[in-house]
XYZ file of C-alpha atoms in Angstrom:
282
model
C 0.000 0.000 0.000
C 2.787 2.039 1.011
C 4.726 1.749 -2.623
C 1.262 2.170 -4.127
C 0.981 5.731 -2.125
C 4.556 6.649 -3.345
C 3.655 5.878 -7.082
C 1.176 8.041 -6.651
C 3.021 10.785 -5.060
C 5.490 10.184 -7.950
C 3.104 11.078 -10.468
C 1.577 14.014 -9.303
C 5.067 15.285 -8.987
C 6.266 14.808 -12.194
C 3.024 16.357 -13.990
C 3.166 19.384 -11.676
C 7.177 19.627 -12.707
C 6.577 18.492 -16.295
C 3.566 21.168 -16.893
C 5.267 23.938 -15.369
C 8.916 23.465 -17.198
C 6.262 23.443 -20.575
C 5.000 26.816 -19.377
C 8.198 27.930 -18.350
C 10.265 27.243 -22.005
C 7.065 28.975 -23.466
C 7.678 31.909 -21.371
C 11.404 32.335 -23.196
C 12.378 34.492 -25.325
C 10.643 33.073 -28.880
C 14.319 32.370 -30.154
C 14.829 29.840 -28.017
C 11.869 27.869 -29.352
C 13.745 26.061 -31.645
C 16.192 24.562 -29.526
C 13.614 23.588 -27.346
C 11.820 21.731 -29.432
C 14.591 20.283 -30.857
C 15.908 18.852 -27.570
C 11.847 17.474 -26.900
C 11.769 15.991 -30.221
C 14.884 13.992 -29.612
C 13.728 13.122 -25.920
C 10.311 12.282 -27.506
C 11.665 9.743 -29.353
C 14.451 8.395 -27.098
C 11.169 7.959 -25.561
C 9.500 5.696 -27.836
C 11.856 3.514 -28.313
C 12.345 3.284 -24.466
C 8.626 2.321 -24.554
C 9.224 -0.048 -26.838
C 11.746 -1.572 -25.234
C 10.257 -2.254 -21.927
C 6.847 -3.206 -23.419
C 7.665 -6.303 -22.870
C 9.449 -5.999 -19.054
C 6.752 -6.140 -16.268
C 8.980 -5.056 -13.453
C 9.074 -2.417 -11.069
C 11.752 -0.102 -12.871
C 10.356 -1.040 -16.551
C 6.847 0.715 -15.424
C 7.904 3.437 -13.747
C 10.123 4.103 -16.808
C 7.237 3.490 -19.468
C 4.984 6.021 -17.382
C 8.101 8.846 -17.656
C 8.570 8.058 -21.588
C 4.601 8.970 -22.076
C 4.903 11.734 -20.546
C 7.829 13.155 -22.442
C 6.155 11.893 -25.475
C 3.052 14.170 -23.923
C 5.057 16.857 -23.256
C 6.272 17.306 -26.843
C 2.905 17.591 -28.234
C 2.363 20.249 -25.940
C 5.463 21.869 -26.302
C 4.767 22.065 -30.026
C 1.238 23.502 -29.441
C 2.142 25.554 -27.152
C 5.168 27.578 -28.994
C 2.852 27.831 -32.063
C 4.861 25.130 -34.283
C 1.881 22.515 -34.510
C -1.547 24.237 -34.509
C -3.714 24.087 -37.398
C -4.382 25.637 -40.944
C -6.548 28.487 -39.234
C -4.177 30.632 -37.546
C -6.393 33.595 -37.394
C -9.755 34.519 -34.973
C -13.109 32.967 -35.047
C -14.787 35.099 -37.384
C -17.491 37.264 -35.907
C -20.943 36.343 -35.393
C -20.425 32.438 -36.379
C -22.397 29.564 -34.842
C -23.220 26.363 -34.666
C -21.492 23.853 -37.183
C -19.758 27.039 -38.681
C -18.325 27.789 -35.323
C -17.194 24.232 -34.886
C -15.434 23.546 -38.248
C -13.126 27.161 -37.753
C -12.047 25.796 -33.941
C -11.456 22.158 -35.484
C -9.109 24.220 -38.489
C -7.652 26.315 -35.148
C -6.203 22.992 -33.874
C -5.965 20.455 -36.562
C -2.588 19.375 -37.052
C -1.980 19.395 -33.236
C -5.227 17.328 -33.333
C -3.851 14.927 -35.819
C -0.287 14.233 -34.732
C -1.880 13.164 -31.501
C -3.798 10.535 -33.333
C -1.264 9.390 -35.002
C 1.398 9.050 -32.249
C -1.291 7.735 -29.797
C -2.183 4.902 -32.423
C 1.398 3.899 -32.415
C 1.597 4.161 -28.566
C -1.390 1.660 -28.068
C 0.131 -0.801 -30.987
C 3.389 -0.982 -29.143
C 2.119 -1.116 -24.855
C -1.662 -2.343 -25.142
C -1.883 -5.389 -25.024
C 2.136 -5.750 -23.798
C 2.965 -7.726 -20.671
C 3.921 -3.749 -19.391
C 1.036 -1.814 -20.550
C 1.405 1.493 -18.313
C 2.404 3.902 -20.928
C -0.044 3.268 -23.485
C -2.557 3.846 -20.663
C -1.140 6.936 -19.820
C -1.508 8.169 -22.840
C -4.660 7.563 -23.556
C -6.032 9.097 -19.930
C -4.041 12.381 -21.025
C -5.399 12.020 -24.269
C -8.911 11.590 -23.137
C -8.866 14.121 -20.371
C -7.525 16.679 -22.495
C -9.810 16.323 -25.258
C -12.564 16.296 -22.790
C -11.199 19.397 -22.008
C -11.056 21.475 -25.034
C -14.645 20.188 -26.043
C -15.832 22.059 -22.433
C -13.830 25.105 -23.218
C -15.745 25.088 -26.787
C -18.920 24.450 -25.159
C -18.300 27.118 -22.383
C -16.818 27.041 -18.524
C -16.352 29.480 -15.797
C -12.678 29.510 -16.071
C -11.260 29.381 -19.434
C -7.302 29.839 -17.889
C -6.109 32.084 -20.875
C -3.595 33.312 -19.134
C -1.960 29.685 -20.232
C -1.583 31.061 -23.467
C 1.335 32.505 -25.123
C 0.682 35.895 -27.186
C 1.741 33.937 -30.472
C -1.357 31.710 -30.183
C -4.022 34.291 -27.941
C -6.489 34.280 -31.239
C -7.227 30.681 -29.619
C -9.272 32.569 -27.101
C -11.634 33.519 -29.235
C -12.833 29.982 -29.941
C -13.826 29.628 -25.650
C -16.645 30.488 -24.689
C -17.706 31.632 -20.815
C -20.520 30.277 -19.113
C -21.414 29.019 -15.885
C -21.243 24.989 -16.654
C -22.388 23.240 -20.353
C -24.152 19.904 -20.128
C -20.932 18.293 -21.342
C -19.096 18.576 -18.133
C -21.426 16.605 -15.375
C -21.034 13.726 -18.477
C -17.433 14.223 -18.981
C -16.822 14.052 -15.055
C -19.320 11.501 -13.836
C -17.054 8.702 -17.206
C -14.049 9.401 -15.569
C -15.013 9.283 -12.156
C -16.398 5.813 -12.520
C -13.549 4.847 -14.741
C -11.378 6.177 -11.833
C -12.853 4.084 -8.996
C -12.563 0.981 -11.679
C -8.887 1.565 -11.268
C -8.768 1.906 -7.993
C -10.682 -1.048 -7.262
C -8.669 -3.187 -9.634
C -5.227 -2.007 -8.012
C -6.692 -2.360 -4.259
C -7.850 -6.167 -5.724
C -6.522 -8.723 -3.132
C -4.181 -11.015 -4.940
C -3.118 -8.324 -8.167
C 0.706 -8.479 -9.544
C 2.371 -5.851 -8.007
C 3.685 -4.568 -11.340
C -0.108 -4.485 -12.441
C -1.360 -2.347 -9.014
C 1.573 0.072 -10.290
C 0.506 0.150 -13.406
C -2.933 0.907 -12.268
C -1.910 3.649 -9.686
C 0.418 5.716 -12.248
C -2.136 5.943 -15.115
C -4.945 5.846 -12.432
C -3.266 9.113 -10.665
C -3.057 10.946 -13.977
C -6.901 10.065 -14.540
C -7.260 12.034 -10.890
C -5.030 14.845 -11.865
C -7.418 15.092 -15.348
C -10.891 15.293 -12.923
C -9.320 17.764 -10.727
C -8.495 20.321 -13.935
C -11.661 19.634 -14.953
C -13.095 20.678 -11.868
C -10.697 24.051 -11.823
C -12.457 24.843 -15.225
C -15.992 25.727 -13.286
C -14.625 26.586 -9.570
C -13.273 30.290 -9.071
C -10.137 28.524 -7.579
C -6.566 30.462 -9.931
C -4.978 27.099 -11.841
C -2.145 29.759 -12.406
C -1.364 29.290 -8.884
C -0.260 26.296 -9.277
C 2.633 26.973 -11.799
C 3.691 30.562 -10.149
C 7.397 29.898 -10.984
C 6.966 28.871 -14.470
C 4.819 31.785 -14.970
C 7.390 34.505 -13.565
C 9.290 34.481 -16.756
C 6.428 35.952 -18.825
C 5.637 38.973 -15.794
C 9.379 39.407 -16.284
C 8.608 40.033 -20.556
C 5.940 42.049 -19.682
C 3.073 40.026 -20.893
C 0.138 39.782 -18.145
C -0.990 36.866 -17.249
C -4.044 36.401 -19.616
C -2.864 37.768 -22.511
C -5.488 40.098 -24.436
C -6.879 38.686 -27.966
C -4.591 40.578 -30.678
C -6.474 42.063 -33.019
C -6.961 40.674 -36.221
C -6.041 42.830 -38.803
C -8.975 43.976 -41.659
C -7.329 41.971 -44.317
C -6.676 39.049 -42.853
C -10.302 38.674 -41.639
C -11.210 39.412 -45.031
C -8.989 36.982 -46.710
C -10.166 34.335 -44.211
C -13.610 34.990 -44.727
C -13.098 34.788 -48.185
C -11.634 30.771 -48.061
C -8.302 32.463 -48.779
C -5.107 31.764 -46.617
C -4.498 35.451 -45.032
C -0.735 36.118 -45.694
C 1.511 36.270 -42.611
C-alpha cells in the first residue's frame, strides 16, 4: 500500500514539474523555441523507443520508466502547441458572429494538425504497450489524451474559467474559440465517465491477490486520470490554476506580458482573406 501511495506521489510530482517546465520554455524568449523543441523531439523519441523496449518488461523499474517516456512523449505535443509550431491551418480569430457547425469547423481548423499528430502518435503508442505484458504507458496516454480532449470540447462548449492566461501571445487568437458560461451539459457527463472509470482503477489495483507490477501500473495511469478530474473541476470553480505553476509563470511577468494575454487584433485583411476561403498572408 505504502509503494502504491509513493507511485502516486510520484506522479503528481512529475506532472506538476513536467507542466510547469512546458509553461516555463514557453515563457522564453521566442528564439529559443527552436532549440527547445529540438531537444523534446529527440527526448520524444528516445522515448518511444524506451517504450518499446520495456513493453515487454513487467517489473518495477520497466513501469515506472514506461509512465516517464509517455509523458515526455506528452510533453512534446504540448510543447509544439504551445510555442505555435503545430496548430492548425486556421491561424487567425473565429470570425465574428459564427455559430453552430460554422463555429465548430473554424475551432477544429484552429487545432488540426496538433489534433492529428496526436492521433497518429497515440495509435502507435497503443500498438506498441496495449496489449504488452507492461502496458502502463499506453494507458497513460490515452487518460491524457482523453482528459484533455474532454477538455477542449468544455472550453468550446463554455466554462467558468477558461485559464487564458496559459496562453502565449503567439497563439491568444485561440481565445476567441472559448466560450464563458457558468457549466455546459458536457461537463457533469465528462466528469461523472471518468469518475467511474477512476474508482474501476482503484478497485482493480486495491484487488486482493493483483501483480504488483499491475497495481503500479494501475496507480500511475490511475493518478493521472485524478489529476485530469481535478483540472476539470478548476475549469468551473473560481479557484486560480495559475497558482499552481507561479514559478513557471514569472518568466512571462518578467517580458511584460500579463498573465491572460489580451486577444490581438486581427487585422482587416486578414479577416477578409479568411472569410473569403483564402489563406491570409503572414
Amino acid at each position: 500500500m505504502a509503494d502504491l501511495g509513493l507511485a502516486a506521489l510520484f506522479a503528481v510530482f512529475i506532472w506538476w514539474f513536467s507542466t510547469g517546465l512546458i509553461l516555463l520554455l514557453d515563457g522564453l524568449p521566442r528564439g529559443t523555441f527552436r532549440w527547445s523543441l529540438v531537444v523534446s523531439s529527440l527526448l520524444a523519441v528516445a522515448a518511444l523507443l524506451a517504450m518499446a523496449h520495456t513493453a515487454s518488461r513487467a517489473d518495477t523499474a520497466s513501469t515506472y520508466c514506461a509512465f516517464t517516456c509517455a509523458l515526455l512523449v506528452w510533453g512534446w505535443h504540448e510543447l509544439s502547441f504551445l510555442t505555435g509550431w503545430i496548430t492548425g491551418p486556421r491561424r487567425v480569430a473565429q470570425s465574428p458572429g459564427v455559430r453552430g457547425l460554422r463555429r465548430l469547423w473554424q475551432a477544429l481548423q484552429a487545432i488540426l494538425w496538433h489534433e492529428l499528430g496526436i492521433v497518429a502518435v497515440g495509435v502507435a503508442v497503443v500498438a506498441l504497450a496495449w496489449n504488452a505484458p507492461n502496458p502502463v504507458g499506453a494507458w497513460t496516454f490515452v487518460v491524457l489524451w482523453a482528459m484533455r480532449t474532454s477538455a477542449k470540447i468544455n472550453l468550446f462548449l463554455g466554462v467558468r474559467n477558461l485559464s487564458e492566461e496559459f496562453l502565449p501571445p503567439h497563439i491568444a487568437y485561440l481565445q476567441s474559440y472559448f466560450r464563458r458560461r457558468a457549466v455546459n451539459l458536457f461537463f457533469p457527463l465528462a466528469v461523472s465517465a471518468a469518475t467511474a472509470a477512476l474508482s474501476w482503477m482503484v478497485t482493480q489495483a486495491l484487488e486482493p491477490g493483483v501483480a504488483p507490477e499491475r497495481a503500479l501500473a494501475l496507480t500511475l495511469a490511475g493518478t493521472m486520470l485524478a489529476l485530469g478530474i481535478l483540472e476539470h473541476w478548476l475549469l468551473v470553480l473560481p479557484i486560480p490554476a495559475a497558482a499552481l505553476w507561479g514559478w513557471a509563470m514569472r518568466q512571462r511577468r518578467r517580458a511584460g506580458l500579463p498573465d491572460g494575454a489580451a486577444l490581438a487584433p486581427v487585422p482587416i485583411e486578414r479577416r477578409r482573406a479568411e472569410d473569403a476561403h483564402v489563406a491570409p498572408a503572414r
